[in-house]
Short mmCIF file of C-alpha atoms in Angstrom, two decimals:
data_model
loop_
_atom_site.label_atom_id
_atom_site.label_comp_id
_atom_site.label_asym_id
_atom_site.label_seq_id
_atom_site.Cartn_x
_atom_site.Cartn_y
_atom_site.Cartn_z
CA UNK A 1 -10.20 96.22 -9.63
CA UNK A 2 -13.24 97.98 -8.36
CA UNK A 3 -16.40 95.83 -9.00
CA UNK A 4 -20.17 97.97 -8.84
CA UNK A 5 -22.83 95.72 -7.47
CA UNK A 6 -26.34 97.14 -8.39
CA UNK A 7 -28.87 96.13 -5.91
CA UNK A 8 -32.45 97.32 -6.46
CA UNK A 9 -35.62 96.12 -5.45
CA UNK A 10 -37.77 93.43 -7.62
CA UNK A 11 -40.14 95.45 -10.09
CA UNK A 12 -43.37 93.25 -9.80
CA UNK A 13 -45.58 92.42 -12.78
CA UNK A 14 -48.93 93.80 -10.96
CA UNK A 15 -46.49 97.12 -9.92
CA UNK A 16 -45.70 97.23 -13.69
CA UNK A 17 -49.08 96.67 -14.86
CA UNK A 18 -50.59 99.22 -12.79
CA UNK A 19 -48.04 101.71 -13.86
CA UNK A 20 -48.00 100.52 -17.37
CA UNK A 21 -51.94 101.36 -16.79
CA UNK A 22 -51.57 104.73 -16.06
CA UNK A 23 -49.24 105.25 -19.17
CA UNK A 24 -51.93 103.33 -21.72
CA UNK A 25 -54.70 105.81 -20.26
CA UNK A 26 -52.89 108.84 -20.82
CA UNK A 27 -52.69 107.59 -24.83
CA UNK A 28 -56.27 106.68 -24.66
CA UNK A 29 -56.70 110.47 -23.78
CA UNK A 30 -54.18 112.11 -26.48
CA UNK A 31 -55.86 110.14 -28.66
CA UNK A 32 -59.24 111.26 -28.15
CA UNK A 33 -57.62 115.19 -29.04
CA UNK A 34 -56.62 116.15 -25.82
CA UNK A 35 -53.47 118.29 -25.37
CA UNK A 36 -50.06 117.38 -23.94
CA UNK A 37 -50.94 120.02 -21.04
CA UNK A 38 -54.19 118.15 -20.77
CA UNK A 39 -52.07 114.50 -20.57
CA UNK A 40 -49.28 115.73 -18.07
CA UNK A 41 -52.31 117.26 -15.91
CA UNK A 42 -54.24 113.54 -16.06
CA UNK A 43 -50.35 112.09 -15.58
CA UNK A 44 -50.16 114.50 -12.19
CA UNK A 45 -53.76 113.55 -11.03
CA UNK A 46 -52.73 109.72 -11.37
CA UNK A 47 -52.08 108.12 -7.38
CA UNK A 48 -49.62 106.43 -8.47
CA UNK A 49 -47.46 109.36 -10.78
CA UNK A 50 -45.16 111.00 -8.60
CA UNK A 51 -44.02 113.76 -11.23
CA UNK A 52 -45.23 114.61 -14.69
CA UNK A 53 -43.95 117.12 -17.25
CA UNK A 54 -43.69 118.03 -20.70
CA UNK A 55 -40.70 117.28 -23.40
CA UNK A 56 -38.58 119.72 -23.63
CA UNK A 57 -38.95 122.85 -25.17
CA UNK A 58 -42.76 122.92 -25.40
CA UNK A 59 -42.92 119.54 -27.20
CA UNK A 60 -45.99 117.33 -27.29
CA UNK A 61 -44.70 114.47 -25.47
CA UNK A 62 -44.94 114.07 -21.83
CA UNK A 63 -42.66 112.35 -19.62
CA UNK A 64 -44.06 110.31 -15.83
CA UNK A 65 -41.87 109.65 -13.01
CA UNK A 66 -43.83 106.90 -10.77
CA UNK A 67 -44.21 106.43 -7.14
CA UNK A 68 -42.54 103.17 -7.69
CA UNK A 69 -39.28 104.73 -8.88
CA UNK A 70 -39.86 103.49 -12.26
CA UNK A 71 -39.80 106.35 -15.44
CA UNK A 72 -42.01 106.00 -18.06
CA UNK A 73 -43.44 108.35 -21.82
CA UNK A 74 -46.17 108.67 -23.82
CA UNK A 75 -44.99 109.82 -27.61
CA UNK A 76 -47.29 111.66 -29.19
CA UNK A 77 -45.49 111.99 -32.59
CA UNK A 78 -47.32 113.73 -35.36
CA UNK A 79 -47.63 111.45 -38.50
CA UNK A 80 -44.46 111.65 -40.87
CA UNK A 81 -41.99 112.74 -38.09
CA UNK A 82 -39.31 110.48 -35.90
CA UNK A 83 -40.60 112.52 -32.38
CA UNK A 84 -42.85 115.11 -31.29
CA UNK A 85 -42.99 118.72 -30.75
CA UNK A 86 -43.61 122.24 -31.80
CA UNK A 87 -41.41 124.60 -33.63
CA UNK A 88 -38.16 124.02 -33.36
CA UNK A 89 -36.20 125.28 -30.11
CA UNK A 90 -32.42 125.01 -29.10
CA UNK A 91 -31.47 126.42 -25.59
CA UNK A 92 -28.15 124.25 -25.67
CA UNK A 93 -26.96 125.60 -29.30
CA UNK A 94 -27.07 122.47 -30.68
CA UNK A 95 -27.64 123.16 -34.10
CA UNK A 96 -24.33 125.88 -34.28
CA UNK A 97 -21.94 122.57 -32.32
CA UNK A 98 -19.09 122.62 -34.19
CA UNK A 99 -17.90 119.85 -35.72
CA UNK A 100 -14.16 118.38 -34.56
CA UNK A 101 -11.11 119.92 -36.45
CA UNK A 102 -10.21 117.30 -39.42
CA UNK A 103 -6.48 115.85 -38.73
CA UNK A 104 -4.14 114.71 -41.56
CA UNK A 105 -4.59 111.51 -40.29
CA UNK A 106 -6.82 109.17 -40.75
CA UNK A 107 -8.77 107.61 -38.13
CA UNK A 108 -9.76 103.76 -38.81
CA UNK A 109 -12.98 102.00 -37.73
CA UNK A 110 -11.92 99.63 -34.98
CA UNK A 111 -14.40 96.87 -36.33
CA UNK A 112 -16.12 96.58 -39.94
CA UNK A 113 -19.30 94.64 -37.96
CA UNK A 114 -22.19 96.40 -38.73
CA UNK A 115 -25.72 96.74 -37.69
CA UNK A 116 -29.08 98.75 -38.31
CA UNK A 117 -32.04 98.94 -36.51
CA UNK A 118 -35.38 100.12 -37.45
CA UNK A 119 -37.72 99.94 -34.35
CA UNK A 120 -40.23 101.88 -36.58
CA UNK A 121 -39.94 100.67 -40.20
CA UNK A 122 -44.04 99.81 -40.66
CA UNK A 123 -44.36 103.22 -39.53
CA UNK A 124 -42.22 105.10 -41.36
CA UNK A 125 -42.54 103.24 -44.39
CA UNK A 126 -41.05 104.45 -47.46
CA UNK A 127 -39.43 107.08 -45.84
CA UNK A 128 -37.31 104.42 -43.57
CA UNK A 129 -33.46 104.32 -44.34
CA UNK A 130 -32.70 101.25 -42.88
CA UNK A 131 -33.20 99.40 -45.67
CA UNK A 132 -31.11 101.78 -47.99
CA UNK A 133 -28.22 101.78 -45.55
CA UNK A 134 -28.07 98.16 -44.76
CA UNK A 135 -27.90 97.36 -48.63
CA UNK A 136 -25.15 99.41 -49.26
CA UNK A 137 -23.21 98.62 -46.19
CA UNK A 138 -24.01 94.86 -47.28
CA UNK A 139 -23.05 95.34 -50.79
CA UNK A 140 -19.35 96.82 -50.12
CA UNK A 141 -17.13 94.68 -51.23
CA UNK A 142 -13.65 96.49 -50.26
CA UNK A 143 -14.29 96.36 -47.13
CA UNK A 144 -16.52 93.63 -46.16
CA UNK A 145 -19.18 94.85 -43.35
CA UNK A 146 -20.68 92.25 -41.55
CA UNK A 147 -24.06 93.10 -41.12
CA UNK A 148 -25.79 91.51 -38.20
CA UNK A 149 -28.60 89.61 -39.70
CA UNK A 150 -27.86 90.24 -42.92
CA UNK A 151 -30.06 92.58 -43.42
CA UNK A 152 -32.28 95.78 -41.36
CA UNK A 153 -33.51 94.55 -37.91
CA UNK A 154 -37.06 95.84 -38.03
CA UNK A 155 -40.02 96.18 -35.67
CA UNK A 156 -39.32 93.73 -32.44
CA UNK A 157 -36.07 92.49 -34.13
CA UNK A 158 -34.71 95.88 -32.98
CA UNK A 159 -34.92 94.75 -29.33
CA UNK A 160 -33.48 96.09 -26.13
CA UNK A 161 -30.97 93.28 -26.23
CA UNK A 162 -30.17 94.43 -29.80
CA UNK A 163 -28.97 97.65 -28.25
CA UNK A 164 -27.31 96.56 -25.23
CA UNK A 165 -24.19 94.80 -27.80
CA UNK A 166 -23.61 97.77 -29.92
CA UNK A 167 -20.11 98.02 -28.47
CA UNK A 168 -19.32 95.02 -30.89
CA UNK A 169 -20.57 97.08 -34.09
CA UNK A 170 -17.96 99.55 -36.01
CA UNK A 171 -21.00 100.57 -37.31
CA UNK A 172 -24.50 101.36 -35.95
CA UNK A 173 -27.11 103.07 -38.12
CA UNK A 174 -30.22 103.56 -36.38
CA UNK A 175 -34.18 105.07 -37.30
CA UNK A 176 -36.10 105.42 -34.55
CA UNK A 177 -38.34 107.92 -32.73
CA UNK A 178 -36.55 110.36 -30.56
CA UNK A 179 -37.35 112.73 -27.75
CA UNK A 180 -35.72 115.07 -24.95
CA UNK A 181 -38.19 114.50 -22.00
CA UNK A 182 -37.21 114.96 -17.73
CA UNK A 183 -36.23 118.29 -18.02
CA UNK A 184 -38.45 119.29 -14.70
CA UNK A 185 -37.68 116.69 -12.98
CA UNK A 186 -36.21 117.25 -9.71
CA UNK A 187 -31.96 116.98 -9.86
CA UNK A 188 -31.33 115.62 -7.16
CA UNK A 189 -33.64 112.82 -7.83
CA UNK A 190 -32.15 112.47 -11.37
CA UNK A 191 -28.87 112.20 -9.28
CA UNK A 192 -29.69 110.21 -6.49
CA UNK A 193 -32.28 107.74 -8.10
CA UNK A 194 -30.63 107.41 -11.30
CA UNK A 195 -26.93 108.44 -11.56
CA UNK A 196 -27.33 110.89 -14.11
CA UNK A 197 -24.49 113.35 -14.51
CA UNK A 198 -26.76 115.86 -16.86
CA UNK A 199 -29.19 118.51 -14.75
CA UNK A 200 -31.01 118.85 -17.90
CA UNK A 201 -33.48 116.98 -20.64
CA UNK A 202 -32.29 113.35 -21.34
CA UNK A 203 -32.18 112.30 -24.49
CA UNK A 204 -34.11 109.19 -25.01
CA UNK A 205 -34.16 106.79 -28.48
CA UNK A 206 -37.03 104.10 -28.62
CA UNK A 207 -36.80 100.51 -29.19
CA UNK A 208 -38.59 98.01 -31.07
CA UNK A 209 -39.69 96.22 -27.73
CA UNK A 210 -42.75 96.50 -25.90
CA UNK A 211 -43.87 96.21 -22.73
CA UNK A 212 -44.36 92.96 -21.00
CA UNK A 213 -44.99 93.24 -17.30
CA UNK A 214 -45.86 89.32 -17.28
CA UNK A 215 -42.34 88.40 -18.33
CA UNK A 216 -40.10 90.04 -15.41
CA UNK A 217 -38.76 87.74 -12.99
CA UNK A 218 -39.41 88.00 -9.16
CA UNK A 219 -37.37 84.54 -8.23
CA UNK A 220 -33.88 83.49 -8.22
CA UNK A 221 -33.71 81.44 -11.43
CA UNK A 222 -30.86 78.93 -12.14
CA UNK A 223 -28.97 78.27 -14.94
CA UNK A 224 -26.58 76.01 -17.10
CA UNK A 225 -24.73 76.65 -20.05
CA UNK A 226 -23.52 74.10 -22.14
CA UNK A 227 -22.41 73.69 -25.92
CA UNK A 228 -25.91 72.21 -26.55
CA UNK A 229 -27.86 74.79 -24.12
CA UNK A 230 -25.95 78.28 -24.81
CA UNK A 231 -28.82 80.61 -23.11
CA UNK A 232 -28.51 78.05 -19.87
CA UNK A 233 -32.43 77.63 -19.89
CA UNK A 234 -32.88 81.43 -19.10
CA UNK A 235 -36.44 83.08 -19.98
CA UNK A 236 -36.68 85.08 -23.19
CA UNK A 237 -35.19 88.69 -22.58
CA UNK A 238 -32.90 87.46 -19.22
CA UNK A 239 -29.39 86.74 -19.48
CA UNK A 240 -27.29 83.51 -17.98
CA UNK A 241 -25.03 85.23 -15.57
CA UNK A 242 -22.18 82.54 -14.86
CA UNK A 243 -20.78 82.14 -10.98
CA UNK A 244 -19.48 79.12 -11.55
CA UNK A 245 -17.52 76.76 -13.54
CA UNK A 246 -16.58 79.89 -16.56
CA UNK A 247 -14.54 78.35 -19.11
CA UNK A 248 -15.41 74.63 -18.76
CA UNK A 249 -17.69 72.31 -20.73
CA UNK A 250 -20.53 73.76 -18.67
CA UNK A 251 -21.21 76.69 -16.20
CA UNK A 252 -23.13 77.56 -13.96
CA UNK A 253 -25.49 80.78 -12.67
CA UNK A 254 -28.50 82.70 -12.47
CA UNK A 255 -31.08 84.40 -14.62
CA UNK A 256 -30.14 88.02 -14.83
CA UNK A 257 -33.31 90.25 -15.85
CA UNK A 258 -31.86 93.06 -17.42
CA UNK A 259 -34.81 94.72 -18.51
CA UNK A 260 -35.94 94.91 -14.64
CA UNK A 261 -32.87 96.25 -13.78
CA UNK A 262 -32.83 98.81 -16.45
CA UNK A 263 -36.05 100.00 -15.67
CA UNK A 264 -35.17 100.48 -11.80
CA UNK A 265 -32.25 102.43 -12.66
CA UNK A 266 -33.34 104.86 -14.65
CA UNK A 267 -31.83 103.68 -18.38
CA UNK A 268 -35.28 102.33 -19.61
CA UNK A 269 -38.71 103.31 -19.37
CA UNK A 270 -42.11 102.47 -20.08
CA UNK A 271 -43.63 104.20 -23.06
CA UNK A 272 -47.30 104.27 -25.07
CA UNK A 273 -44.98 102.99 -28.18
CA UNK A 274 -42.59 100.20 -26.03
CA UNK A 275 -39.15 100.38 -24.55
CA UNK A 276 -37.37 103.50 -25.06
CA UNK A 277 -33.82 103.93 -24.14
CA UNK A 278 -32.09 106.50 -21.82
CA UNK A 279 -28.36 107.94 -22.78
CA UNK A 280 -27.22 105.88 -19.03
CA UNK A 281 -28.34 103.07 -21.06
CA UNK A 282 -25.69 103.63 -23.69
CA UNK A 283 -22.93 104.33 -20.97
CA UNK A 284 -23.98 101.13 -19.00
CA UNK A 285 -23.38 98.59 -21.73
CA UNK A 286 -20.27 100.35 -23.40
CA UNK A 287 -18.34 97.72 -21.79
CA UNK A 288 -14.71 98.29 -22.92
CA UNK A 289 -16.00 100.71 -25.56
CA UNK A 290 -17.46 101.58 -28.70
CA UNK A 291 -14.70 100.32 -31.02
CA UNK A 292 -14.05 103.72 -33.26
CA UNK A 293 -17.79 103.41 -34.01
CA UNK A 294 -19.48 105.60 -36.57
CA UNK A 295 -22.82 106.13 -34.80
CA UNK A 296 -26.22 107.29 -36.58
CA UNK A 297 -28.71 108.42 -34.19
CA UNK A 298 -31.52 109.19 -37.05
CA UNK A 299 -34.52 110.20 -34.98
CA UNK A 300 -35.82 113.46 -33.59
CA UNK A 301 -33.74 115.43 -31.15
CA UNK A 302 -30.30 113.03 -30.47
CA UNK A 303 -28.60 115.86 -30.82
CA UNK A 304 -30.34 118.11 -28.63
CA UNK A 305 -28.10 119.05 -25.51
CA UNK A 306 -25.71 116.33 -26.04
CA UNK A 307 -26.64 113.84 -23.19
CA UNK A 308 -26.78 111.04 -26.52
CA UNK A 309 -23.51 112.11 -28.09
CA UNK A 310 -21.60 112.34 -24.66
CA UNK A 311 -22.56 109.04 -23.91
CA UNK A 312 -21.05 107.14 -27.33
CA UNK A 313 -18.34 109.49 -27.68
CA UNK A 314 -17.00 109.51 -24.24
CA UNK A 315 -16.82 105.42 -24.37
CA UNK A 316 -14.84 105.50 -27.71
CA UNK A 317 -17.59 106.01 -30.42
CA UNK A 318 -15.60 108.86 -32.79
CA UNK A 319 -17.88 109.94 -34.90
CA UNK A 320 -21.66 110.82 -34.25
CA UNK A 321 -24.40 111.32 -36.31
CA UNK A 322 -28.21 113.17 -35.42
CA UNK A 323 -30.68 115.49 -35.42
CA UNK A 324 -31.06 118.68 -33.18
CA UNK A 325 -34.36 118.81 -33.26
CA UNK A 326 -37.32 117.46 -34.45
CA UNK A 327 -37.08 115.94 -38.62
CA UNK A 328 -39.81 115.27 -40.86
CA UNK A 329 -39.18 111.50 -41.83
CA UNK A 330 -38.73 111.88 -45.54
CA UNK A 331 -35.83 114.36 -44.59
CA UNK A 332 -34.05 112.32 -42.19
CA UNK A 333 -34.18 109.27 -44.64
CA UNK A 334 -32.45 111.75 -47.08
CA UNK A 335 -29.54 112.89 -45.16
CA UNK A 336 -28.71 109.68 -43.79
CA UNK A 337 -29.04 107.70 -47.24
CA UNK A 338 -26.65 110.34 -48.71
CA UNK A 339 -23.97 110.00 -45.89
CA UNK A 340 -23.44 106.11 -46.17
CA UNK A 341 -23.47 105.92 -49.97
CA UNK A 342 -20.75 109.05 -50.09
CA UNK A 343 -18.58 107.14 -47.19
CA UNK A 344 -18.88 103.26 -47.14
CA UNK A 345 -16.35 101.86 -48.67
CA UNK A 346 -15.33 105.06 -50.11
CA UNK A 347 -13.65 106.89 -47.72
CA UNK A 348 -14.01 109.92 -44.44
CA UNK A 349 -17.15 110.69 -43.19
CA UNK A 350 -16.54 114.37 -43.28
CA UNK A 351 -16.37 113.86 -47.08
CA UNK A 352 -19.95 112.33 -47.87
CA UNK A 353 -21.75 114.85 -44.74
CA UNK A 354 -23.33 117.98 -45.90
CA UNK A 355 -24.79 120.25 -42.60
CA UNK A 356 -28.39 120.40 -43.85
CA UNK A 357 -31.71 122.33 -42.24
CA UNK A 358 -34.85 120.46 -41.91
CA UNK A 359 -37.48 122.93 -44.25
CA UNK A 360 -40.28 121.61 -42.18
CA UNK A 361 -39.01 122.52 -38.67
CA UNK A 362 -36.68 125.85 -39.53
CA UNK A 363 -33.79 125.74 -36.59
CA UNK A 364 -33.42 121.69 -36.78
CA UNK A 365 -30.10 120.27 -38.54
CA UNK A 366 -28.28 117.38 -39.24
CA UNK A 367 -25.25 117.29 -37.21
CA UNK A 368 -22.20 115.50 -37.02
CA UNK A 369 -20.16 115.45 -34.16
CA UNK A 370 -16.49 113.95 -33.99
CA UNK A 371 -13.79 112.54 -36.35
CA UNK A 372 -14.95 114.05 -39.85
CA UNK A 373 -11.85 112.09 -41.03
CA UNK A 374 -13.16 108.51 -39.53
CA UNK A 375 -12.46 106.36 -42.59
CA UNK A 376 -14.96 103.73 -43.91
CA UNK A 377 -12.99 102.51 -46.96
CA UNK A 378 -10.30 101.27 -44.69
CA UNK A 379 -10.20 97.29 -45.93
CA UNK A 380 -7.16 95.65 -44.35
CA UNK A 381 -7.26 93.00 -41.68
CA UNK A 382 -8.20 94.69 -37.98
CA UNK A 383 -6.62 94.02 -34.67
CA UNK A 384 -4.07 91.26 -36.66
CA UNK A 385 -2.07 90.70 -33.01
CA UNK A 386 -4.47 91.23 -30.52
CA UNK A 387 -3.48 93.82 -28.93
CA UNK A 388 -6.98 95.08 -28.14
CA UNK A 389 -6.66 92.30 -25.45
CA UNK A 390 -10.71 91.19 -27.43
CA UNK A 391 -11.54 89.93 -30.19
CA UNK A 392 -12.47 93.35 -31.62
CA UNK A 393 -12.83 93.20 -35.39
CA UNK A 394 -13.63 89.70 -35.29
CA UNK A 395 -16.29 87.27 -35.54
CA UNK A 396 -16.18 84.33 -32.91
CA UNK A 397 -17.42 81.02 -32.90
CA UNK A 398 -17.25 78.15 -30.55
CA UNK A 399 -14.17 78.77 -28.26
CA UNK A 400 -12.40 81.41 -30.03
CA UNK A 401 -10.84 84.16 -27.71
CA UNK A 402 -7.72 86.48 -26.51
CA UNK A 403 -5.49 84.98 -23.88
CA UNK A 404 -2.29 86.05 -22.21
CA UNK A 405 -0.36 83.13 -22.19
CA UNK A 406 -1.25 79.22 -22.61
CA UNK A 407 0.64 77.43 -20.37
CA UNK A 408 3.92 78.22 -20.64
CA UNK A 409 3.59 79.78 -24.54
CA UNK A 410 2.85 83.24 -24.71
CA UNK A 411 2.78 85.86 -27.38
CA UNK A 412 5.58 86.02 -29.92
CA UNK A 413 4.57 90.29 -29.93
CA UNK A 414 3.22 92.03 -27.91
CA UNK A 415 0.97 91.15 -24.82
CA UNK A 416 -2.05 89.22 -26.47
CA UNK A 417 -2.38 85.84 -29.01
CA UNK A 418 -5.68 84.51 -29.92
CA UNK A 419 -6.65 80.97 -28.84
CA UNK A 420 -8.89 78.61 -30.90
CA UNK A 421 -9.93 75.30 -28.89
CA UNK A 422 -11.80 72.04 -28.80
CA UNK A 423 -10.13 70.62 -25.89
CA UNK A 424 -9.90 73.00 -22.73
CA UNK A 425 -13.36 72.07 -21.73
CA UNK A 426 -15.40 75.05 -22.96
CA UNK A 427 -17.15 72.77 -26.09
CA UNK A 428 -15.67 70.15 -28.66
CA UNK A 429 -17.59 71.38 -31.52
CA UNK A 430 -15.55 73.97 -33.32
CA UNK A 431 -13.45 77.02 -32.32
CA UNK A 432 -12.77 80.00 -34.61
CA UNK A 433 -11.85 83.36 -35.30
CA UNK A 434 -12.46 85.26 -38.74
CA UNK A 435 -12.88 88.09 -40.93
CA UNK A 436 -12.64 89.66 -43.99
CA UNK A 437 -10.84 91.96 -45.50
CA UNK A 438 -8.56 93.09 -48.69
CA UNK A 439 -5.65 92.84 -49.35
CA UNK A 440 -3.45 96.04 -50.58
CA UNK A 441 -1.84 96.64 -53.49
CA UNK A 442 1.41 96.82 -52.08
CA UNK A 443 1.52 93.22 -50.39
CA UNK A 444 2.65 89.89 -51.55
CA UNK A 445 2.92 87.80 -48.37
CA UNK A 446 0.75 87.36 -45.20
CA UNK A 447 3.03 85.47 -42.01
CA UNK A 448 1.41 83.92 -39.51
CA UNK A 449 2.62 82.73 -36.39
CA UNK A 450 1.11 79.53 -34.68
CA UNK A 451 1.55 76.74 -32.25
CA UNK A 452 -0.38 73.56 -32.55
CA UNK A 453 -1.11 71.72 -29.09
CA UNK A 454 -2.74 68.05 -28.98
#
């Protein structure tokens, strides 16, 4: 198969800094009462800004593309909402997207792992639903979730790395700060530059991360993984990438920074408030999909022109939660509370969502896009054969995985049979694969077919 090799050029920590510089000046600025025409105008008269404009649709953010190639924000969200902006306005129709036609049947989460993230929780307080969703997503007992952590990943817990493995999660609940910003910037740069396939706004979710220029790497690192060394020795925030030895008792590589990467290509930038998140992000680390996800996108403006929603829907996410424009806090924590109570562990989503209009900000609604008949009471035992050709559904540990064939054995149905090992090499502490689920009604017997090699 085709393999993409991204090449780009090392992001330097005085490059950063300086740029980073510009961005922390700008928020000295809006906070002294100046405007966001005032900010993008400072932004523009900057040596090292290339381009500057305001978020879409009149909104009080501002957006910075540097001469370095490197994108960057400054939020300037008014206290109690999850973005920034004026009254609300909707030049892609957002708010009247109709939702997908509801099928007799059902469709099935393809994994009951869960997560939520809260980038913003200190902020927003009371008025944070992280908290509420994680405890009833924890507390289902028919079906199990498990929730990474065990609980809401708040402030830096909800880091960039956080984000990059949603495509494990059947369900992803996030509150965040939102914004639709690079609406003037020039096409074919948002073409050429950064592979974006939208002409328009992106939509852009924020992390719990902040910026550290000091930490990105400008030297080929090496690394080792072993069952006693699993990161390989890698800096905080970098990633072993194996070349060498995959599969044994240890492998070999080099650091990857993905962060550096992500910033050169367009699906991070720099912000006054940390790490926010462009929707090439999303599309980037979908690896072989969102697995029948249910995604909530609770900040300001994911729904917006549907650069968010295209991105987790067109890499298998079915159903979509947001906002089309900006949400008081309070609000959002409402509508989002309301849909995970009515629908975990109880049944469709289409059942628990009620379309609801922001009083605040007349014009902005709570949307959901997708499979209204995704079903979140469905309890019995996902992916049973494999045939995902992953362990989708799943929790791993040790050397636990999906093969082909071992040796000469192969499946007894279909193409795929899970392997669990403490003697091919890859570690001989433990090797499993598990999770939970319920048994129905109906059924008396589980079968299981195995083969025991020594």
């Amino acid at each position: 198969p085709t393999i993409r090799v991204e090449c780009v050029e090392h992001y330097t920590p005085a490059t950063c800094q300086s740029d980073f510089g510009v961005i922390q000046q700008a928020q000295q600025l809006a906070d002294s009462g100046a405007t966001t025409e005032e900010v993008v105008t400072a932004l523009l008269d900057s040596e090292l800004v290339e381009d500057a404009g305001r978020a879409d649709g009149e909104g009080y953010s501002a957006w910075v593309h540097f001469k370095s190639g490197v994108l960057g924000g400054v939020l300037m969200a008014p206290e109690g909402t999850r973005g920034a902006g004026l009254p609300y306005d909707d030049p892609f129709q957002m708010s009247s997207l109709p939702n997908a036609v509801v099928s007799q049947n059902v469709v099935e989460l393809g994994s009951k792992k869960a997560i939520v993230l809260a980038p913003f929780a200190s902020e927003f307080g009371a008025t944070d639903d992280g908290p509420d969703v994680a405890l009833t997503l924890a507390t289902s007992e028919c079906p199990t979730f498990a929730l990474a952590g065990g609980a809401t990943l708040q402030g830096p817990s909800a880091s960039l790395d956080r984000f990059r493995e949603l495509n494990v999660y059947g369900v992803v609940s996030v509150s965040s700060h939102g914004e639709a910003l690079f609406g003037g910037l020039d096409p074919d740069v948002k073409r050429s530059l950064y592979g974006w396939d939208h002409g328009g706004s992106q939509e852009v979710l924020w992390s719990g991360e902040q910026v550290q220029c000091s930490q990105l790497l400008q030297n080929n690192q090496p690394c080792t993984v072993s069952s006693s060394n699993p990161t390989g020795g890698c800096p905080s925030g970098t990633l072993c990438l194996v070349t060498s030895g995959a599969g044994g008792s240890t492998s070999s590589g080099l650091c990857l920074d993905r962060t550096q990467v992500d910033l050169r290509l367009g699906r991070v930038i720099m912000t006054n408030r940390g790490y926010a998140m462009t929707t090439s992000f999303f599309e980037a680390y979908a690896g072989r999909g969102y697995p029948n996800s249910l995604v909530n996108l609770g900040a300001c403006r994911t729904m917006h022109n549907g650069t968010m929603v295209g991105a987790f829907f067109s890499h298998g996410a079915k159903a979509i939660t947001g906002f089309s424009g900006y949400v008081e806090s309070a609000f959002a924590k409402e509508q989002v509370t309301s849909l995970f109570e009515g629908a975990a562990g109880v049944g469709q989503v289409g059942l628990a969502y009620v379309e609801a209009e922001d009083p605040t900000n007349p014009g902005s609604k709570w949307r959901l896009f997708g499979a209204t008949n995704l079903d979140l009471a469905k309890a019995e035992i996902i992916n049973a054969s494999f045939e995902t050709g992953d362990t989708t559904g799943w929790s791993r540990d040790g050397d636990g995985r999906v093969v082909t064939k071992l040796g000469s054995t192969g499946p007894v149905e279909g193409k795929f049979m899970g392997l669990l090992s403490t003697g091919l090499g890859f570690t001989v502490q433990t090797g499993k694969l598990e999770q939970d689920f319920c048994i129905p009604a109906d059924k008396s017997e589980v079968h299981v077919y195995w083969k025991f090699f020594s």
